[in-house]
Amino acid sequence: MKELRKYSQFESVAEMDKSIEKYLTEYALNERDRTVLWKVACYSVKFVGVSYLKVQTLADLTGYAKRTIQRSLKSLTELGILTRVDQFKPVKGGYSASITVINPFKSHHVETPCEEATEPVEEWAEEDLTHRETINFKAKTSIKKDYVEDMAHELDQLEAIGVPTQFSTVALPYFDASKVYKLWSRVQLAARKYAPDLVELTEIAVSSVQASVFASKVKRVRDFTGYFYGVISQKLTQSQRSLKCRLFNFLQ
């Protein structure tokens, strides 16, 4: 396994995380590719940016089919985000699992600018995303009494079905109640996948909404829900990693 070290292109996990964040910000990756990229990153800590995950293992970790994982790895490789290195073992007479290398955003950006990147095919298991999701923020030209009353009613409705008021308060100026509930369901989905030990999600979810809304205002975001899911997944992964590090230090 020490041979993996020679493929590492990062000085630290924090440096790798910054590159991942840049990829999620600069590229219109679909939810499938975001999920796979972050799962690869989660298992690329010992030798920073390098992992030895089999396709089937990635499928088990993400819940996607093996063929879906293969398409995702192909897509991320074609974009230059990942590099796959086949390992040949003559004794066994064939190839073993490929080494997966995360490329630094800086070097990759020089070689393949995001303006020239081919957008991957959308693929989402829970809903049909064959059409483009148009981000229509609510028009708020003035704060009127009826709007305030409507928002209060929506806050009550969302709180009744388990959506934290702090999260709803930040999201409702831009989306209706059904969309806010959908975003919160993505928070819960991401938490189960990336931060199962994290108890408090609201603060991270709020900052993720704010970051996603800001990104939508300054650049083109095809799928807000998918973009938001990528942001929240990244933040939860980092929080889970920090939590485990603190626990390890405590036990030492």
Short mmCIF file of C-alpha atoms in Angstrom, two decimals, residues 25 50 97 101 109 150-151 161-162 178-179 196 227 234:
data_model
loop_
_atom_site.label_atom_id
_atom_site.label_comp_id
_atom_site.label_asym_id
_atom_site.label_seq_id
_atom_site.Cartn_x
_atom_site.Cartn_y
_atom_site.Cartn_z
CA THR A 25 -18.04 25.17 -7.46
CA VAL A 50 -5.12 8.56 -3.45
CA ALA A 97 -8.34 -2.77 -8.48
CA VAL A 101 -5.98 9.68 -7.88
CA HIS A 109 -7.65 23.86 -14.44
CA ASP A 150 -47.90 33.66 4.34
CA MET A 151 -44.32 33.15 5.46
CA ILE A 161 -43.16 18.22 9.62
CA GLY A 162 -39.72 18.42 11.19
CA SER A 178 -42.45 22.31 -0.80
CA LYS A 179 -39.02 23.20 -2.19
CA PRO A 196 -23.86 9.50 10.54
CA TYR A 227 -25.64 21.88 -6.36
CA GLN A 234 -18.82 18.52 1.42
#
